[in-house]
XYZ file of C-alpha atoms in Angstrom:
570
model
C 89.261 66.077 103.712
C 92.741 64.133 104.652
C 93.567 60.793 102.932
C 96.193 58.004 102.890
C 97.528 56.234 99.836
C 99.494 53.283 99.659
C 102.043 52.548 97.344
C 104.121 49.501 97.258
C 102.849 49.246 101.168
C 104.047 52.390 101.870
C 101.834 55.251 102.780
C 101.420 58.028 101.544
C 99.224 61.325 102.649
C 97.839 64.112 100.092
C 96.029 66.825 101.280
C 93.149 69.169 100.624
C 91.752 71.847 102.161
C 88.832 70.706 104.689
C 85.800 72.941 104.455
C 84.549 70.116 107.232
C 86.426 67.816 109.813
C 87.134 64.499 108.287
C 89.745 62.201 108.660
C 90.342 59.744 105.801
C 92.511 56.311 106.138
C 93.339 54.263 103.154
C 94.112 50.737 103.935
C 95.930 47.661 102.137
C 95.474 44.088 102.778
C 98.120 41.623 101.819
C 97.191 38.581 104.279
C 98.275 41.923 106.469
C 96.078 44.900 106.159
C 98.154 48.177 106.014
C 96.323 51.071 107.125
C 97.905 53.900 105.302
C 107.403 108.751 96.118
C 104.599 107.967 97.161
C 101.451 106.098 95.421
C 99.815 106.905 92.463
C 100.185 110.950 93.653
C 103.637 111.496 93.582
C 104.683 114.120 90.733
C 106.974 116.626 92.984
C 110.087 117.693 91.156
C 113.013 116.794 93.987
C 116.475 117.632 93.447
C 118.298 118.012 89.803
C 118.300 115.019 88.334
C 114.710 113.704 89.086
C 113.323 109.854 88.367
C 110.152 109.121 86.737
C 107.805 107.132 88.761
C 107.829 103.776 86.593
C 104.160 102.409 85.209
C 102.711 99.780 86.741
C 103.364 96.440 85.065
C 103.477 92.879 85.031
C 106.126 89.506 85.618
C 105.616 86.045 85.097
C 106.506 83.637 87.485
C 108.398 86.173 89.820
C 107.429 89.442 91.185
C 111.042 90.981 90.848
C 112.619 89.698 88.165
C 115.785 92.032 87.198
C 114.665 94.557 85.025
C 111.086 95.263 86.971
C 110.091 98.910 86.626
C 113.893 99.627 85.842
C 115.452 98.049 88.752
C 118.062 95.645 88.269
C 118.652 95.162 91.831
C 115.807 94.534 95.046
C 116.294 93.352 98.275
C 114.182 92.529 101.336
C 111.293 90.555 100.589
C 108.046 90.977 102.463
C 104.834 88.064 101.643
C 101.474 87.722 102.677
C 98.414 85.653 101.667
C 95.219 87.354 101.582
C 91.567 85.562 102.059
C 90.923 85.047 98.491
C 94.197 83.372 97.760
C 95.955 86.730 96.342
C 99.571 86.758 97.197
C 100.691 90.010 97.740
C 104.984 90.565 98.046
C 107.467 93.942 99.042
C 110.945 94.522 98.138
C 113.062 97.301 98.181
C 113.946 97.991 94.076
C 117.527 99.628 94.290
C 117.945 100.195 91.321
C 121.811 99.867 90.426
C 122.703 99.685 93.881
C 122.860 97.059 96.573
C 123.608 99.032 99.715
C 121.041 100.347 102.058
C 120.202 103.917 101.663
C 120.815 106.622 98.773
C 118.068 106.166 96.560
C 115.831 102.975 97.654
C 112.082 103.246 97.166
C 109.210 99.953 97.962
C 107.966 97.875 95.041
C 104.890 95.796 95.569
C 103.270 93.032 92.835
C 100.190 90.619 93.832
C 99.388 87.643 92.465
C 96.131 86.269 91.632
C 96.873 82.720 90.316
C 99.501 81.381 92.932
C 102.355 83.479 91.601
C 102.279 82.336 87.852
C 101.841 86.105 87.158
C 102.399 89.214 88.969
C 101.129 93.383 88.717
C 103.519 95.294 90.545
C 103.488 99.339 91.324
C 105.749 101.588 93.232
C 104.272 101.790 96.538
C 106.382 104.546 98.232
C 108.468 106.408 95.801
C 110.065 109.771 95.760
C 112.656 109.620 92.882
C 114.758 112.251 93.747
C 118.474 112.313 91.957
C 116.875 109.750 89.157
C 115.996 106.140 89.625
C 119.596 105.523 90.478
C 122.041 105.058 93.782
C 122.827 108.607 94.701
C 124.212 109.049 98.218
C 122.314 112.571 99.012
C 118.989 110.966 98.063
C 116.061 109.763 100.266
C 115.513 106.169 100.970
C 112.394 103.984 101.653
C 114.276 100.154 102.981
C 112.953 96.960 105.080
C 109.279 96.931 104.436
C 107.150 94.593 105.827
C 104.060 93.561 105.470
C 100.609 91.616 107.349
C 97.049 91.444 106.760
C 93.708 90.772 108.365
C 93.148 88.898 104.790
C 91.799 91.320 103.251
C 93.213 94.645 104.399
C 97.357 94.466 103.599
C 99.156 96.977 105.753
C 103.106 97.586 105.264
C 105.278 99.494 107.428
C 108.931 100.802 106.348
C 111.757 103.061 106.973
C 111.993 106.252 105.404
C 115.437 108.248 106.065
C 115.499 111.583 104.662
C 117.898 113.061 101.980
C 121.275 111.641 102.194
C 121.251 109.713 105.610
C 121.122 106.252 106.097
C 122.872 103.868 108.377
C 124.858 102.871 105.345
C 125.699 103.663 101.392
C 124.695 107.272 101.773
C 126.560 110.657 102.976
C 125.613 110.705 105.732
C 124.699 108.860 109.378
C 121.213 109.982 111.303
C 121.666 111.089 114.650
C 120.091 110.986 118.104
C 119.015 113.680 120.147
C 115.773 113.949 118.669
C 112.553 111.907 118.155
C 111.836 113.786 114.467
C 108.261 115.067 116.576
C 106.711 117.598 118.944
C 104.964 116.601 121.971
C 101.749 116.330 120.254
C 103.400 113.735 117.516
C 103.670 116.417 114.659
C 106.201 116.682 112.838
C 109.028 118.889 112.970
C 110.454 121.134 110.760
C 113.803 123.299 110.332
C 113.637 126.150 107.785
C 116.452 125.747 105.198
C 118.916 128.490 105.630
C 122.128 129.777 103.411
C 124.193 127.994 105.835
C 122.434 124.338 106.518
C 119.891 123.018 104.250
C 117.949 119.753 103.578
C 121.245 118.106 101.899
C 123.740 119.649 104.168
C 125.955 117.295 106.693
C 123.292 115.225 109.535
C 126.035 116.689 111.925
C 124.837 120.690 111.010
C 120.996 119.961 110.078
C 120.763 118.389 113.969
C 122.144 121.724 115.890
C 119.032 123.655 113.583
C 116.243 125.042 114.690
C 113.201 122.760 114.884
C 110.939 125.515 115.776
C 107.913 124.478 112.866
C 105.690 121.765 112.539
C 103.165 119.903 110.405
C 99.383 120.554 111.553
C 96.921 118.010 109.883
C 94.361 120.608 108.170
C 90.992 120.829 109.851
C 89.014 121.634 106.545
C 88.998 118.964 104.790
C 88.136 120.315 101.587
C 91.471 122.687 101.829
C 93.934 121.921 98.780
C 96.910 121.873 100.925
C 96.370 118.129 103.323
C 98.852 119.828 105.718
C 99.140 122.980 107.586
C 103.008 123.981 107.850
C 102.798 126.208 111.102
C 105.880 128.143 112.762
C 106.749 128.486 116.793
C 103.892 130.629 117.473
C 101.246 128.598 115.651
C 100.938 131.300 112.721
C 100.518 129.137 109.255
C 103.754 129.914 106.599
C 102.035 131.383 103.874
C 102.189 130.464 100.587
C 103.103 126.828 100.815
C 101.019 123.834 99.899
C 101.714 120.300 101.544
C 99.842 117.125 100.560
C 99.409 114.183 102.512
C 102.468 112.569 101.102
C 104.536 115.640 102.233
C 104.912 116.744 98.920
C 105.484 120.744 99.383
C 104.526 123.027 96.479
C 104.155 126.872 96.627
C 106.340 130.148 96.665
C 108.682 128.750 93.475
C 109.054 125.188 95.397
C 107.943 121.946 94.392
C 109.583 118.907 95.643
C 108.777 116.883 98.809
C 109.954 117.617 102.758
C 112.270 114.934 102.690
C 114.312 115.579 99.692
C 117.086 117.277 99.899
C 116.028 120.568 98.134
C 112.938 121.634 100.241
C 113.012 124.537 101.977
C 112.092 122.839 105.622
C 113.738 119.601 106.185
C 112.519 116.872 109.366
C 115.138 115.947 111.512
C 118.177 113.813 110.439
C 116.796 110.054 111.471
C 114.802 107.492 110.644
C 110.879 107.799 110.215
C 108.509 104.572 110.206
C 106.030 105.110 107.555
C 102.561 103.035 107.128
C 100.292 102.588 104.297
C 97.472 99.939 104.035
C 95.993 98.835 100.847
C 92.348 97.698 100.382
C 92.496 96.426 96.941
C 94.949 93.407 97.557
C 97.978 95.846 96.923
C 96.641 97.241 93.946
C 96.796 100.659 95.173
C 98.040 102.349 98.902
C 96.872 104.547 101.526
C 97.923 107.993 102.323
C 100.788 107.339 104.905
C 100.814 107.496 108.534
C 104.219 108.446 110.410
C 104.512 106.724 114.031
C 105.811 108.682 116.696
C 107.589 105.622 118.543
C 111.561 106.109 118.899
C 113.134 107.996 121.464
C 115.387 110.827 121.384
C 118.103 108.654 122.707
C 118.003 106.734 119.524
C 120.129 106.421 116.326
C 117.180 104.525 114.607
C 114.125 102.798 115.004
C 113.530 100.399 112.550
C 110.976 98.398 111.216
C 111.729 94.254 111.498
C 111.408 93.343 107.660
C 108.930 90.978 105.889
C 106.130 90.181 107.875
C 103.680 91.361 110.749
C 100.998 89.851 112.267
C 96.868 90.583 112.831
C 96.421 89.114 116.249
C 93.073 86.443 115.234
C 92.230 85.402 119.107
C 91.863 86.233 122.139
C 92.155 90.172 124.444
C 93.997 91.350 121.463
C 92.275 89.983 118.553
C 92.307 92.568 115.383
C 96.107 94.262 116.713
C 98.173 95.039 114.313
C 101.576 93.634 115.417
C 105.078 94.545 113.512
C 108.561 94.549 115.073
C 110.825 96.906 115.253
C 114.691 97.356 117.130
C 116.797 100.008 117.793
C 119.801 100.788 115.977
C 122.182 103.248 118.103
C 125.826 102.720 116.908
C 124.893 99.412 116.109
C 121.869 96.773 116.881
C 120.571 96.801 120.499
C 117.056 95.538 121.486
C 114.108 94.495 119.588
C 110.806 95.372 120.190
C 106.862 95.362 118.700
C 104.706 98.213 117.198
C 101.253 97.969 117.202
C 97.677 99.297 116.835
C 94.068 98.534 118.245
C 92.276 100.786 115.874
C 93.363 99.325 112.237
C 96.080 101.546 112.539
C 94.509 104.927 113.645
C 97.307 105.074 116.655
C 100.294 103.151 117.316
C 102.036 102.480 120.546
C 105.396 100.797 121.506
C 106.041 98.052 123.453
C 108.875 96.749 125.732
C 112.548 95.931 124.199
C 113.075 92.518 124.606
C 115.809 91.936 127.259
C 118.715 90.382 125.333
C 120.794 91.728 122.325
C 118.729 91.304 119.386
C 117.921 92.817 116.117
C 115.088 92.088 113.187
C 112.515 90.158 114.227
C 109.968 88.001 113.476
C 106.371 87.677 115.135
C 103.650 84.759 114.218
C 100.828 83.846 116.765
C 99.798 80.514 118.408
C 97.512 79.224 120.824
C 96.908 82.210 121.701
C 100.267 83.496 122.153
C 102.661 85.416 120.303
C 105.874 84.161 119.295
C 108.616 86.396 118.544
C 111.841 85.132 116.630
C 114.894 87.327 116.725
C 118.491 87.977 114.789
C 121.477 87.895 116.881
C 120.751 85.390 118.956
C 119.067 81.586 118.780
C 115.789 82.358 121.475
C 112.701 83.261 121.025
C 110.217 85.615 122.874
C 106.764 84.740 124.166
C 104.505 87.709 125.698
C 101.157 87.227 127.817
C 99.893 90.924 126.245
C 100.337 90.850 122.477
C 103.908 92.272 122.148
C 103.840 94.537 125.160
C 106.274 92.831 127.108
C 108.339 90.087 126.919
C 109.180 86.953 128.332
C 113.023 85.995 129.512
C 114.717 84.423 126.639
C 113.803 81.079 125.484
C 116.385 78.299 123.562
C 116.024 77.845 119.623
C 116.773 74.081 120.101
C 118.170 74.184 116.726
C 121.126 75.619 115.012
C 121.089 78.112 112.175
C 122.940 81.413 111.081
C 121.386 83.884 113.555
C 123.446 86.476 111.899
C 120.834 87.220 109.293
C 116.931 88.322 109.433
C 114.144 85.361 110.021
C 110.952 84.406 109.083
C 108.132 82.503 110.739
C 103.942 81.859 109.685
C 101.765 79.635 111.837
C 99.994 76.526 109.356
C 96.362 76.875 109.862
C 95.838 73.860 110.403
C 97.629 71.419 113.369
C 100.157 68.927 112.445
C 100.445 65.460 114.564
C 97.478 67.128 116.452
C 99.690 70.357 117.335
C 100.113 74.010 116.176
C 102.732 74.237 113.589
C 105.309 76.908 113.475
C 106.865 77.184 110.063
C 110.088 78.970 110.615
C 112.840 79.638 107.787
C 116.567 80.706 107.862
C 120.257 80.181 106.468
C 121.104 77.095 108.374
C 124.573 77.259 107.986
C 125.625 78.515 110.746
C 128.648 80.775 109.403
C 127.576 82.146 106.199
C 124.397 83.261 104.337
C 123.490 79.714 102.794
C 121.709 76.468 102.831
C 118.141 77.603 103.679
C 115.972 75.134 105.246
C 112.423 75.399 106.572
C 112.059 73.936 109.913
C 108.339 73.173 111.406
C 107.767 73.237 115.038
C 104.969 72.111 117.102
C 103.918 73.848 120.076
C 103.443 71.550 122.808
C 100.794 71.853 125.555
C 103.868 73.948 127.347
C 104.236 76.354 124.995
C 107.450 75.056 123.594
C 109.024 74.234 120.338
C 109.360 70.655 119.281
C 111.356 70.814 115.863
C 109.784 67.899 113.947
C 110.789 68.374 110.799
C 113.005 70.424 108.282
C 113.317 70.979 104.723
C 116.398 71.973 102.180
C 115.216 75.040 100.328
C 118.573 75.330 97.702
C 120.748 73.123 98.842
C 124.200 74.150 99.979
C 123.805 77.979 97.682
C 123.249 81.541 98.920
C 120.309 82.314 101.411
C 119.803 85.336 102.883
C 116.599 87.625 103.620
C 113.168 85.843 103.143
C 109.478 85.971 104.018
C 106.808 83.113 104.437
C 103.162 82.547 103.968
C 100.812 79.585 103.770
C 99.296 79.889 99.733
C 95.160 79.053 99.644
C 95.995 75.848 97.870
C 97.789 74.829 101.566
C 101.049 75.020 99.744
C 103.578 77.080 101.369
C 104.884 80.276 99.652
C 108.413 81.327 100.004
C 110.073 84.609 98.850
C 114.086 84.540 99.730
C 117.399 86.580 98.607
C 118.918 84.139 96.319
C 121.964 86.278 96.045
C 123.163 89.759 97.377
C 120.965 91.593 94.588
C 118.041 89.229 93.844
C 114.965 87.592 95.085
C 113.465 84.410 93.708
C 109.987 83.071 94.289
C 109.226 79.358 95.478
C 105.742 77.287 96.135
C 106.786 74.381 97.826
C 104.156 71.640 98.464
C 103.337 70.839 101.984
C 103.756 66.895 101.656
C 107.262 67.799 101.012
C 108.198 69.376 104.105
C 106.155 67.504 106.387
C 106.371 64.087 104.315
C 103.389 61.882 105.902
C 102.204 63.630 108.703
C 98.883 64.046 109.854
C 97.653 67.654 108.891
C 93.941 68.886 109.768
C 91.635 69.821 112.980
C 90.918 66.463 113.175
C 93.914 63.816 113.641
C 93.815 59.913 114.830
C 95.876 58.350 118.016
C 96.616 54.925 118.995
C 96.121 53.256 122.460
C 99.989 54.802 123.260
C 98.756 58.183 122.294
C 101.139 58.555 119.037
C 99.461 60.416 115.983
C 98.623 57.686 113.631
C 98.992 58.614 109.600
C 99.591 54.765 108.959
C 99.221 51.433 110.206
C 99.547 47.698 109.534
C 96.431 44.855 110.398
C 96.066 41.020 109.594
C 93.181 39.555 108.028
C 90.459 39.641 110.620
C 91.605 41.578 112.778
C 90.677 44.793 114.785
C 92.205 48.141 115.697
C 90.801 51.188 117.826
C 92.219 54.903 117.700
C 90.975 57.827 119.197
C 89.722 60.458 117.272
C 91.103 64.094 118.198
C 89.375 67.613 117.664
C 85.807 66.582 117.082
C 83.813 68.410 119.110
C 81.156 67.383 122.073
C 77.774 66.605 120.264
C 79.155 66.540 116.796
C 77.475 64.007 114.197
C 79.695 62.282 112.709
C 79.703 59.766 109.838
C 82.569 57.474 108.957
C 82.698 55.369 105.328
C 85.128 52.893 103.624
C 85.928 52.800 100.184
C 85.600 48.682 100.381
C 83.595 47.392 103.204
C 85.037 43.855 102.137
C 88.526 44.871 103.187
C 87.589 46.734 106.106
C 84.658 48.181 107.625
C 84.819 51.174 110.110
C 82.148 52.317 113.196
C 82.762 55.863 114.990
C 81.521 55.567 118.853
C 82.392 57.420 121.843
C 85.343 59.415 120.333
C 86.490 56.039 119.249
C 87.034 54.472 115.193
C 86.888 51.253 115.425
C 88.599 49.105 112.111
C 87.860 45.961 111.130
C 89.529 43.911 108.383
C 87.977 41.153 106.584
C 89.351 37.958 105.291
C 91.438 38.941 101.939
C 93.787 37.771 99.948
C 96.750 39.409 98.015
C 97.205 43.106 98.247
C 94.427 45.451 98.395
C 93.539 49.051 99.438
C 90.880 50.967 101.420
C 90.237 54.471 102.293
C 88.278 55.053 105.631
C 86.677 58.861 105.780
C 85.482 60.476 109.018
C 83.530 63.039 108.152
């Protein structure tokens, strides 16, 4: 149900969610009428000076409030709104640290009454060196997350012991896709000379002669088979399906930087999905998607998408971009069997970095850093289209995020889309909302000042179950800081709903003025062929209402002074 209040003679539009199409118009008469690692498993002892996976817990009001689970710094927030109204939100915890490797493990907490309170756990941890920067540790960074609304998958870089593209020993190299040919794993055995923590420079030249075989018998102990060139199983070694490895005096995890066989020196995209609204995670998945010519292959931060229409309804859509001695193209990951398999799509053709991927009518629409375009593929993120103008300005120097409003706006899809808007520094966020015209571009009708003029950085989006919208941003270098901001006050008095009124010039009418006596006709928009409906006013001796032929037809009586109606389509 949609109505309009008038105050003073101004109007004024409150909105609730519409279980069926109505459109509601309150009206004012004044001689004028004014029509107004790793889950819950992980207990591998890594290298010498090993963290504790911290106990679940809970926050109040925000999900990573310094302190959480013993991090005083987090970074990268992911958000996503389930069916039942649960909010569910990522971050990387790093602990003392603000760069972007040597330690860094994935904290999730879910909401359950609009982010009043949070639960949070460690979704992907590994803990080796202690819960504290260390530059030859492991690092989980830029998770993101989507849903179907009630799965919650989350994809997110995992670079093995003491390699990252930044704030660790050392930098991961091409030359080498981390897998076989029949996407397994590879292995190196750990020798006197190069082992799991030596130089990324030595561990590349090793050889990569074993692999990881998933274990047919699924009642073994060990989830893994660890198998050498000639397909003979390495006795005496147990691996678990978080690559914990255990067995012959070891016990520590593949990726840290103590275990006897070490992965190659790059980046590995690692996906869980969580049933329970992010109360607990999946055993992981590892996508066999960058090439050999790559540095890294990274996952686009915060949010994904679950295509809802169409050839590709139920993909599973994140993006990713290559990182080879700096950013180069980005890109889209996805899956057509609830993440079973994963395939990669085209690179987008211009310079471009994170991205950001939202879908509407019909289409997908992908958002990238670097550069003020946009991308729009006919296939669900297996090609691209040639780069489209932003239209606006903002600080494209810095990640994005974007959610499509479930319901239409003036009549149109709405793209909420949110971003540092000053142009040379991390600051001044604003929300901007774009409706797609009937040519698939971006009219920019409206924006909104998240902080003001003070630090914005990283942030995610999602539309709340109240119709609110959820924001989760970097409010500075080492924090994150959660906001519900009411719709009304980024889209002021718009019309919002399936169902939306126009006037004889075809503008979207949300208010309107009348004499005494007099009548008015607007279409109605988005009621379908055959439908019944029924139209009512709240007093019939300031204005009566008929619904005919797609048509409302208002009529005001004679009045005098001010008064107020309300008109309801249902």
């Amino acid at each position: 149900m949609y109505k309009w209040k008038s105050y003073a003679g101004i109007m004024k539009k409150r909105r609730k969610k519409m279980k069926n199409k109505k459109r509601v118009l309150a009206l004012m008469l004044a001689g004028v009428l004014t029509l107004g690692c790793f889950p819950t498993t992980v207990g591998a002892v890594n290298n010498a000076y090993d963290g504790t996976k911290p106990a679940d817990g809970t926050t109040k009001k925000q999900p990573f409030l310094a302190g959480t689970g013993g991090s005083t710094n987090f970074r990268i927030p992911g958000l996503v709104t389930l069916n039942d109204g649960t909010l569910v939100a990522s971050s990387d915890a790093r602990w003392n640290g603000g760069g972007d490797g040597g330690g860094l493990d994935t904290i999730v907490s879910r909401s359950t009454d609009n982010g009043k309170t949070w639960s949070y756990t460690f979704a992907n941890y590994l803990g080796d060196n202690g819960n504290v920067h260390n530059n030859g540790s492991t690092a989980f960074i830029d998770p993101a997350l989507t849903t179907d609304g009630g799965t919650v998958y989350m994809a997110a870089d995992l670079y093995p012991a003491g390699t990252a593209l930044n704030s660790a020993s050392y930098a991961p190299k091409t030359g080498h896709t981390g897998y076989d040919s029949q996407h397994r794993l590879v292995l190196a055995k750990a020798t006197d000379s190069v082992t799991a923590a030596s130089d990324t420079a030595q561990r590349m030249n090793a050889a990569f002669t074993y692999y990881l075989e998933k274990n047919p018998d699924e009642n073994a102990t060990s989830y893994y088979l660890l198998k050498d060139a000639s397909g003979n199983t390495v006795s005496g070694y147990t691996v678990d399906a978080y690559f914990n490895i255990t067995g012959n005096g070891v016990n520590t995890n593949l990726f840290c930087g103590d275990s006897p066989y070490f992965p190659y020196p790059t980046d590995f995209i690692y996906v869980t999905k969580s049933t329970d609204g992010g109360e607990t995670w999946s055993e992981p998945t590892l996508l066999d998607v960058k090439k050999a010519s790559e540095q890294s292959l990274l996952v686009g931060p915060g949010r994904g998408i679950v295509i809802s229409t169409g050839e590709h309804k139920g993909r599973i859509v994140f993006t990713c971009y290559e990182f080879t001695n700096g950013d180069k193209n980005s890109a889209a990951i996805y899956s057509d069997d609830n993440g079973v398999t994963w395939h990669r799509g085209a690179s987008a053709k211009n310079f471009s970095s994170e991205a950001v991927v939202t879908e509407a009518d019909g289409k997908l629409y992908m958002f990238v850093r670097r550069e003020n375009v946009y991308y729009v593929p006919n296939d669900g993120g297996e090609t691209w289209s040639d780069p489209q103008a932003m239209g606006i300005s903002y600080n494209a120097t810095c990640q994005l995020t974007a959610t499509t409003y479930s319901e239409k706006i003036n009549g149109k899809t709405a793209i909420f889309f949110a971003c540092p808007s000053n142009t040379s520094s991390r600051a001044a966020g604003k929300i901007y909302v774009g409706l797609v015209q009937d040519d698939g571009s971006i009219d920019w009708a409206y924006n909104y000042s998240i902080n003001g003029s003070a630090y914005y950085a990283y942030s995610c989006i999602s539309e709340m179950a109240n119709g609110n919208i959820g924001l989760l941003y970097e409010s500075n270098g080492t924090a994150i800081t959660f906001k519900e901001i009411a719709l009304k006050d980024i889209v002021g008095s718009a019309s919002v709903g399936s169902v939306w009124l126009t006037d004889e010039d075809g503008n979207v009418i949300s208010s309107d003025s009348m004499k005494s006596s007099q009548t008015k006709t607007y279409a109605v928009n988005g009621v379908a062929e055959g439908t019944s409906v029924e139209v009512t006013s709240s007093d019939e001796s300031a204005v009566t209402a008929v619904y005919e032929n797609g048509k409302l037809k208002v009529t005001s009586g004679q009045v005098e002074g001010l008064k107020q109606a309300t008109v309801t389509v249902h």
